[in-house]
């Protein structure tokens, strides 16, 4: 990146640390060539593009080729300037995805940020988030969206024992209330639908059917708006123990308007998913309304009680 005209292999072998020491220790030309090819491959795997420049008179003549990493690919426009705090946040955002399917893109973005030069003085204390994609369907769905190809997958609704094969044109992956959803056009319903990834119980199969990439425009925003509209129609009246984990987590989603005299009102999208969450708090929360949500929470708590009774009986 420090040269515009590139470096020849001979220059690399004599001037770059590592190669120079290997040559001084008696490494032959063939060994240095293999080392050079391995290093090029390693750089490419990191997302760095290596440019090979042949003879100006005969570009196909690579005997004295020069190699360079185009610096302009790692420079930001002059009118974009980040503060130390903003660079710290961007580094944090990149690190969030370091173990996910987006790690290559995250690494590339962080390289560009760090290429701005200078150390980041602004510190963010006590924050170390991670996004782990436990849903096996995430990566194949992401690829299908990028390739604009329709997919099929088995989908199991709550209370059912046999999954139904669904065929959709996937348009967006969205995260809502800590869970991933795929939004797309359902072939059977001939309408947009949103599916919870955790309910996809088998492999996602990519079909040969392609669709117009323009369908993806604004799909994420439409999906989120639909989920928020649904949550706005479904509100639970809860009584929560003050100072508990339930109070801490649920307070961030409380609806202020139309608040009950006692307790809180919290919107939700899926009664089964919300019942799972509320049951995990145990005695810290009680469902006043709606009855269906209360019944689902009670059913989960009773199932947990019976499971522990069985364990005690076996021991």
GROMACS .gro file of C-alpha atoms in nm:
model
  315
    1UNK     CA    1   0.000   0.000   0.000
    2UNK     CA    2   0.302   0.230   0.034
    3UNK     CA    3   0.381   0.228  -0.338
    4UNK     CA    4   0.183   0.339  -0.642
    5UNK     CA    5   0.396   0.150  -0.898
    6UNK     CA    6   0.409  -0.177  -0.704
    7UNK     CA    7   0.699  -0.397  -0.594
    8UNK     CA    8   0.865  -0.675  -0.791
    9UNK     CA    9   0.926  -1.012  -0.631
   10UNK     CA   10   1.299  -0.939  -0.615
   11UNK     CA   11   1.229  -0.615  -0.427
   12UNK     CA   12   0.999  -0.797  -0.186
   13UNK     CA   13   1.257  -1.069  -0.126
   14UNK     CA   14   1.533  -0.819  -0.046
   15UNK     CA   15   1.343  -0.534   0.124
   16UNK     CA   16   1.050  -0.687   0.312
   17UNK     CA   17   1.112  -0.822   0.660
   18UNK     CA   18   1.070  -1.197   0.676
   19UNK     CA   19   1.177  -1.261   0.319
   20UNK     CA   20   1.507  -1.084   0.372
   21UNK     CA   21   1.584  -1.282   0.687
   22UNK     CA   22   1.483  -1.608   0.516
   23UNK     CA   23   1.720  -1.532   0.227
   24UNK     CA   24   2.003  -1.448   0.466
   25UNK     CA   25   1.944  -1.781   0.643
   26UNK     CA   26   2.000  -1.967   0.317
   27UNK     CA   27   1.648  -2.011   0.180
   28UNK     CA   28   1.658  -2.071  -0.195
   29UNK     CA   29   1.457  -1.901  -0.468
   30UNK     CA   30   1.202  -2.181  -0.481
   31UNK     CA   31   1.136  -2.155  -0.106
   32UNK     CA   32   1.092  -1.779  -0.128
   33UNK     CA   33   0.854  -1.821  -0.426
   34UNK     CA   34   0.638  -2.066  -0.226
   35UNK     CA   35   0.640  -1.831   0.073
   36UNK     CA   36   0.535  -1.546  -0.154
   37UNK     CA   37   0.242  -1.743  -0.302
   38UNK     CA   38   0.124  -1.852   0.045
   39UNK     CA   39   0.133  -1.493   0.168
   40UNK     CA   40  -0.062  -1.370  -0.133
   41UNK     CA   41  -0.329  -1.630  -0.067
   42UNK     CA   42  -0.345  -1.532   0.301
   43UNK     CA   43  -0.393  -1.166   0.210
   44UNK     CA   44  -0.670  -1.253  -0.034
   45UNK     CA   45  -0.847  -1.458   0.233
   46UNK     CA   46  -0.840  -1.146   0.451
   47UNK     CA   47  -1.024  -0.960   0.176
   48UNK     CA   48  -0.724  -0.767   0.037
   49UNK     CA   49  -0.709  -0.736  -0.341
   50UNK     CA   50  -0.360  -0.778  -0.482
   51UNK     CA   51  -0.305  -0.606  -0.815
   52UNK     CA   52  -0.057  -0.761  -1.059
   53UNK     CA   53   0.103  -0.512  -1.303
   54UNK     CA   54   0.275  -0.655  -1.609
   55UNK     CA   55   0.513  -0.492  -1.855
   56UNK     CA   56   0.366  -0.166  -1.987
   57UNK     CA   57   0.457  -0.261  -2.345
   58UNK     CA   58   0.325  -0.615  -2.303
   59UNK     CA   59   0.079  -0.644  -2.009
   60UNK     CA   60   0.071  -1.022  -2.050
   61UNK     CA   61   0.444  -1.044  -1.979
   62UNK     CA   62   0.456  -1.112  -1.604
   63UNK     CA   63   0.824  -1.207  -1.574
   64UNK     CA   64   0.899  -0.873  -1.407
   65UNK     CA   65   0.551  -0.815  -1.271
   66UNK     CA   66   0.493  -0.568  -0.990
   67UNK     CA   67   0.250  -0.628  -0.707
   68UNK     CA   68   0.054  -0.372  -0.510
   69UNK     CA   69  -0.254  -0.331  -0.290
   70UNK     CA   70  -0.462  -0.041  -0.431
   71UNK     CA   71  -0.466   0.213  -0.151
   72UNK     CA   72  -0.766   0.397  -0.292
   73UNK     CA   73  -0.986   0.099  -0.200
   74UNK     CA   74  -0.909   0.160   0.167
   75UNK     CA   75  -0.949   0.537   0.172
   76UNK     CA   76  -1.268   0.720   0.264
   77UNK     CA   77  -1.388   1.028   0.072
   78UNK     CA   78  -1.227   1.349   0.192
   79UNK     CA   79  -1.558   1.492   0.315
   80UNK     CA   80  -1.610   1.204   0.561
   81UNK     CA   81  -1.448   1.260   0.900
   82UNK     CA   82  -1.500   1.051   1.214
   83UNK     CA   83  -1.450   1.161   1.574
   84UNK     CA   84  -1.262   0.934   1.814
   85UNK     CA   85  -1.593   0.829   1.973
   86UNK     CA   86  -1.743   0.744   1.632
   87UNK     CA   87  -1.440   0.535   1.535
   88UNK     CA   88  -1.468   0.351   1.868
   89UNK     CA   89  -1.835   0.276   1.799
   90UNK     CA   90  -1.761   0.157   1.445
   91UNK     CA   91  -1.489  -0.073   1.579
   92UNK     CA   92  -1.738  -0.204   1.834
   93UNK     CA   93  -2.001  -0.264   1.565
   94UNK     CA   94  -1.751  -0.455   1.353
   95UNK     CA   95  -1.646  -0.669   1.648
   96UNK     CA   96  -2.010  -0.758   1.719
   97UNK     CA   97  -2.019  -0.957   1.395
   98UNK     CA   98  -1.675  -1.115   1.428
   99UNK     CA   99  -1.809  -1.469   1.477
  100UNK     CA  100  -2.095  -1.444   1.229
  101UNK     CA  101  -2.144  -1.498   0.860
  102UNK     CA  102  -2.068  -1.129   0.809
  103UNK     CA  103  -1.718  -1.156   0.955
  104UNK     CA  104  -1.541  -1.103   0.620
  105UNK     CA  105  -1.733  -0.782   0.553
  106UNK     CA  106  -1.680  -0.669   0.913
  107UNK     CA  107  -1.305  -0.725   0.886
  108UNK     CA  108  -1.292  -0.532   0.559
  109UNK     CA  109  -1.479  -0.241   0.713
  110UNK     CA  110  -1.255  -0.235   1.019
  111UNK     CA  111  -0.944  -0.229   0.799
  112UNK     CA  112  -1.074   0.082   0.625
  113UNK     CA  113  -1.152   0.248   0.958
  114UNK     CA  114  -0.808   0.169   1.100
  115UNK     CA  115  -0.645   0.287   0.778
  116UNK     CA  116  -0.754   0.638   0.877
  117UNK     CA  117  -0.452   0.639   1.107
  118UNK     CA  118  -0.407   0.729   1.471
  119UNK     CA  119  -0.508   0.549   1.786
  120UNK     CA  120  -0.860   0.554   1.923
  121UNK     CA  121  -0.848   0.736   2.255
  122UNK     CA  122  -1.221   0.719   2.321
  123UNK     CA  123  -1.299   0.412   2.529
  124UNK     CA  124  -1.630   0.234   2.566
  125UNK     CA  125  -1.627   0.062   2.900
  126UNK     CA  126  -1.832  -0.243   2.993
  127UNK     CA  127  -1.975  -0.307   2.646
  128UNK     CA  128  -1.883  -0.626   2.465
  129UNK     CA  129  -2.184  -0.741   2.260
  130UNK     CA  130  -2.186  -1.042   2.034
  131UNK     CA  131  -2.437  -1.150   1.772
  132UNK     CA  132  -2.443  -1.526   1.741
  133UNK     CA  133  -2.648  -1.675   1.462
  134UNK     CA  134  -2.770  -1.999   1.615
  135UNK     CA  135  -3.039  -2.043   1.347
  136UNK     CA  136  -2.899  -2.273   1.081
  137UNK     CA  137  -3.131  -2.114   0.824
  138UNK     CA  138  -2.967  -1.770   0.848
  139UNK     CA  139  -2.673  -1.821   0.609
  140UNK     CA  140  -2.864  -1.999   0.327
  141UNK     CA  141  -3.141  -1.739   0.353
  142UNK     CA  142  -2.890  -1.458   0.333
  143UNK     CA  143  -2.732  -1.609   0.021
  144UNK     CA  144  -3.071  -1.665  -0.144
  145UNK     CA  145  -3.159  -1.299  -0.085
  146UNK     CA  146  -2.829  -1.187  -0.237
  147UNK     CA  147  -2.881  -1.416  -0.538
  148UNK     CA  148  -3.251  -1.319  -0.578
  149UNK     CA  149  -3.364  -1.682  -0.581
  150UNK     CA  150  -3.683  -1.834  -0.444
  151UNK     CA  151  -3.655  -2.092  -0.165
  152UNK     CA  152  -3.851  -2.367   0.006
  153UNK     CA  153  -3.833  -2.478   0.368
  154UNK     CA  154  -4.036  -2.683   0.622
  155UNK     CA  155  -4.208  -2.454   0.873
  156UNK     CA  156  -4.362  -2.577   1.200
  157UNK     CA  157  -4.627  -2.363   1.363
  158UNK     CA  158  -4.692  -2.380   1.739
  159UNK     CA  159  -4.937  -2.653   1.836
  160UNK     CA  160  -4.882  -2.847   1.513
  161UNK     CA  161  -4.686  -3.171   1.483
  162UNK     CA  162  -4.623  -3.179   1.108
  163UNK     CA  163  -4.431  -2.898   0.934
  164UNK     CA  164  -4.570  -2.738   0.618
  165UNK     CA  165  -4.350  -2.680   0.314
  166UNK     CA  166  -4.336  -2.308   0.238
  167UNK     CA  167  -4.210  -2.146  -0.082
  168UNK     CA  168  -4.120  -1.778  -0.077
  169UNK     CA  169  -3.918  -1.513  -0.254
  170UNK     CA  170  -3.693  -1.401   0.035
  171UNK     CA  171  -3.651  -1.023   0.044
  172UNK     CA  172  -3.503  -0.936   0.384
  173UNK     CA  173  -3.369  -1.075   0.709
  174UNK     CA  174  -3.470  -0.870   1.010
  175UNK     CA  175  -3.408  -0.886   1.383
  176UNK     CA  176  -3.699  -0.795   1.609
  177UNK     CA  177  -3.701  -0.824   1.987
  178UNK     CA  178  -3.389  -1.040   1.979
  179UNK     CA  179  -3.516  -1.290   1.720
  180UNK     CA  180  -3.445  -1.327   1.349
  181UNK     CA  181  -3.721  -1.330   1.087
  182UNK     CA  182  -3.725  -1.370   0.710
  183UNK     CA  183  -3.965  -1.154   0.512
  184UNK     CA  184  -4.074  -1.241   0.160
  185UNK     CA  185  -4.350  -1.308  -0.089
  186UNK     CA  186  -4.532  -1.632  -0.007
  187UNK     CA  187  -4.610  -1.829  -0.324
  188UNK     CA  188  -4.912  -2.003  -0.171
  189UNK     CA  189  -5.073  -1.697  -0.014
  190UNK     CA  190  -4.952  -1.471  -0.297
  191UNK     CA  191  -4.885  -1.205  -0.037
  192UNK     CA  192  -4.596  -1.086   0.182
  193UNK     CA  193  -4.534  -1.294   0.492
  194UNK     CA  194  -4.287  -1.294   0.781
  195UNK     CA  195  -4.146  -1.620   0.920
  196UNK     CA  196  -3.955  -1.683   1.243
  197UNK     CA  197  -3.623  -1.854   1.169
  198UNK     CA  198  -3.641  -2.070   1.482
  199UNK     CA  199  -3.952  -2.239   1.338
  200UNK     CA  200  -3.776  -2.349   1.020
  201UNK     CA  201  -3.719  -2.715   1.108
  202UNK     CA  202  -3.533  -2.842   0.804
  203UNK     CA  203  -3.296  -2.740   0.526
  204UNK     CA  204  -3.354  -2.426   0.322
  205UNK     CA  205  -3.351  -2.528  -0.045
  206UNK     CA  206  -3.271  -2.275  -0.315
  207UNK     CA  207  -3.474  -2.313  -0.634
  208UNK     CA  208  -3.396  -2.208  -0.990
  209UNK     CA  209  -3.662  -1.939  -0.984
  210UNK     CA  210  -3.513  -1.590  -0.987
  211UNK     CA  211  -3.687  -1.263  -0.905
  212UNK     CA  212  -3.625  -0.895  -0.968
  213UNK     CA  213  -3.373  -0.745  -0.725
  214UNK     CA  214  -3.588  -0.432  -0.708
  215UNK     CA  215  -3.833  -0.628  -0.491
  216UNK     CA  216  -3.578  -0.613  -0.208
  217UNK     CA  217  -3.585  -0.231  -0.197
  218UNK     CA  218  -3.740  -0.120   0.131
  219UNK     CA  219  -3.835  -0.478   0.223
  220UNK     CA  220  -3.671  -0.460   0.564
  221UNK     CA  221  -3.854  -0.140   0.652
  222UNK     CA  222  -4.187  -0.289   0.539
  223UNK     CA  223  -4.128  -0.601   0.747
  224UNK     CA  224  -4.043  -0.406   1.062
  225UNK     CA  225  -4.343  -0.179   1.012
  226UNK     CA  226  -4.567  -0.484   0.985
  227UNK     CA  227  -4.431  -0.637   1.305
  228UNK     CA  228  -4.463  -0.310   1.493
  229UNK     CA  229  -4.819  -0.265   1.368
  230UNK     CA  230  -4.907  -0.617   1.487
  231UNK     CA  231  -4.744  -0.555   1.826
  232UNK     CA  232  -4.943  -0.234   1.857
  233UNK     CA  233  -5.268  -0.435   1.836
  234UNK     CA  234  -5.157  -0.696   2.090
  235UNK     CA  235  -5.080  -0.564   2.437
  236UNK     CA  236  -5.034  -0.761   2.755
  237UNK     CA  237  -5.128  -0.633   3.100
  238UNK     CA  238  -4.856  -0.756   3.337
  239UNK     CA  239  -4.776  -0.722   3.706
  240UNK     CA  240  -4.401  -0.730   3.763
  241UNK     CA  241  -4.198  -0.757   4.081
  242UNK     CA  242  -4.006  -0.428   4.130
  243UNK     CA  243  -3.628  -0.450   4.093
  244UNK     CA  244  -3.639  -0.794   3.931
  245UNK     CA  245  -3.482  -0.904   3.602
  246UNK     CA  246  -3.832  -0.911   3.451
  247UNK     CA  247  -3.888  -0.549   3.552
  248UNK     CA  248  -3.554  -0.446   3.401
  249UNK     CA  249  -3.608  -0.620   3.068
  250UNK     CA  250  -3.977  -0.550   3.020
  251UNK     CA  251  -3.958  -0.184   3.123
  252UNK     CA  252  -3.783  -0.099   2.797
  253UNK     CA  253  -4.091  -0.207   2.600
  254UNK     CA  254  -4.363  -0.054   2.817
  255UNK     CA  255  -4.641   0.142   2.646
  256UNK     CA  256  -4.695   0.466   2.838
  257UNK     CA  257  -5.032   0.559   2.695
  258UNK     CA  258  -5.334   0.366   2.818
  259UNK     CA  259  -5.133   0.249   3.121
  260UNK     CA  260  -5.327   0.041   3.377
  261UNK     CA  261  -5.371   0.160   3.735
  262UNK     CA  262  -5.155  -0.128   3.853
  263UNK     CA  263  -4.887  -0.302   3.649
  264UNK     CA  264  -4.757  -0.232   3.300
  265UNK     CA  265  -4.874  -0.279   2.943
  266UNK     CA  266  -4.631  -0.441   2.697
  267UNK     CA  267  -4.690  -0.502   2.323
  268UNK     CA  268  -4.602  -0.842   2.172
  269UNK     CA  269  -4.599  -1.005   1.830
  270UNK     CA  270  -4.626  -1.379   1.892
  271UNK     CA  271  -4.818  -1.518   2.190
  272UNK     CA  272  -4.606  -1.836   2.206
  273UNK     CA  273  -4.273  -1.656   2.189
  274UNK     CA  274  -4.384  -1.403   2.449
  275UNK     CA  275  -4.516  -1.680   2.674
  276UNK     CA  276  -4.174  -1.849   2.658
  277UNK     CA  277  -4.010  -1.527   2.773
  278UNK     CA  278  -4.257  -1.456   3.054
  279UNK     CA  279  -4.241  -1.813   3.184
  280UNK     CA  280  -3.861  -1.783   3.208
  281UNK     CA  281  -3.905  -1.509   3.470
  282UNK     CA  282  -4.093  -1.746   3.701
  283UNK     CA  283  -4.269  -1.568   3.991
  284UNK     CA  284  -4.128  -1.228   3.892
  285UNK     CA  285  -4.417  -1.160   3.654
  286UNK     CA  286  -4.792  -1.236   3.644
  287UNK     CA  287  -5.013  -1.208   3.336
  288UNK     CA  288  -5.339  -1.025   3.401
  289UNK     CA  289  -5.456  -1.010   3.041
  290UNK     CA  290  -5.509  -1.144   2.774
  291UNK     CA  291  -5.637  -1.483   2.893
  292UNK     CA  292  -5.474  -1.677   2.609
  293UNK     CA  293  -5.130  -1.544   2.699
  294UNK     CA  294  -5.190  -1.622   3.067
  295UNK     CA  295  -5.295  -1.977   2.982
  296UNK     CA  296  -4.982  -2.033   2.769
  297UNK     CA  297  -4.754  -1.909   3.050
  298UNK     CA  298  -4.930  -2.127   3.307
  299UNK     CA  299  -4.902  -2.429   3.077
  300UNK     CA  300  -4.525  -2.378   3.046
  301UNK     CA  301  -4.479  -2.336   3.420
  302UNK     CA  302  -4.678  -2.653   3.490
  303UNK     CA  303  -4.472  -2.845   3.235
  304UNK     CA  304  -4.154  -2.727   3.407
  305UNK     CA  305  -4.292  -2.834   3.746
  306UNK     CA  306  -4.381  -3.180   3.615
  307UNK     CA  307  -4.035  -3.216   3.460
  308UNK     CA  308  -3.869  -3.145   3.794
  309UNK     CA  309  -4.102  -3.387   3.971
  310UNK     CA  310  -3.998  -3.659   3.726
  311UNK     CA  311  -3.631  -3.579   3.788
  312UNK     CA  312  -3.681  -3.601   4.165
  313UNK     CA  313  -3.859  -3.934   4.126
  314UNK     CA  314  -3.571  -4.080   3.924
  315UNK     CA  315  -3.311  -3.962   4.174
   0.00000   0.00000   0.00000
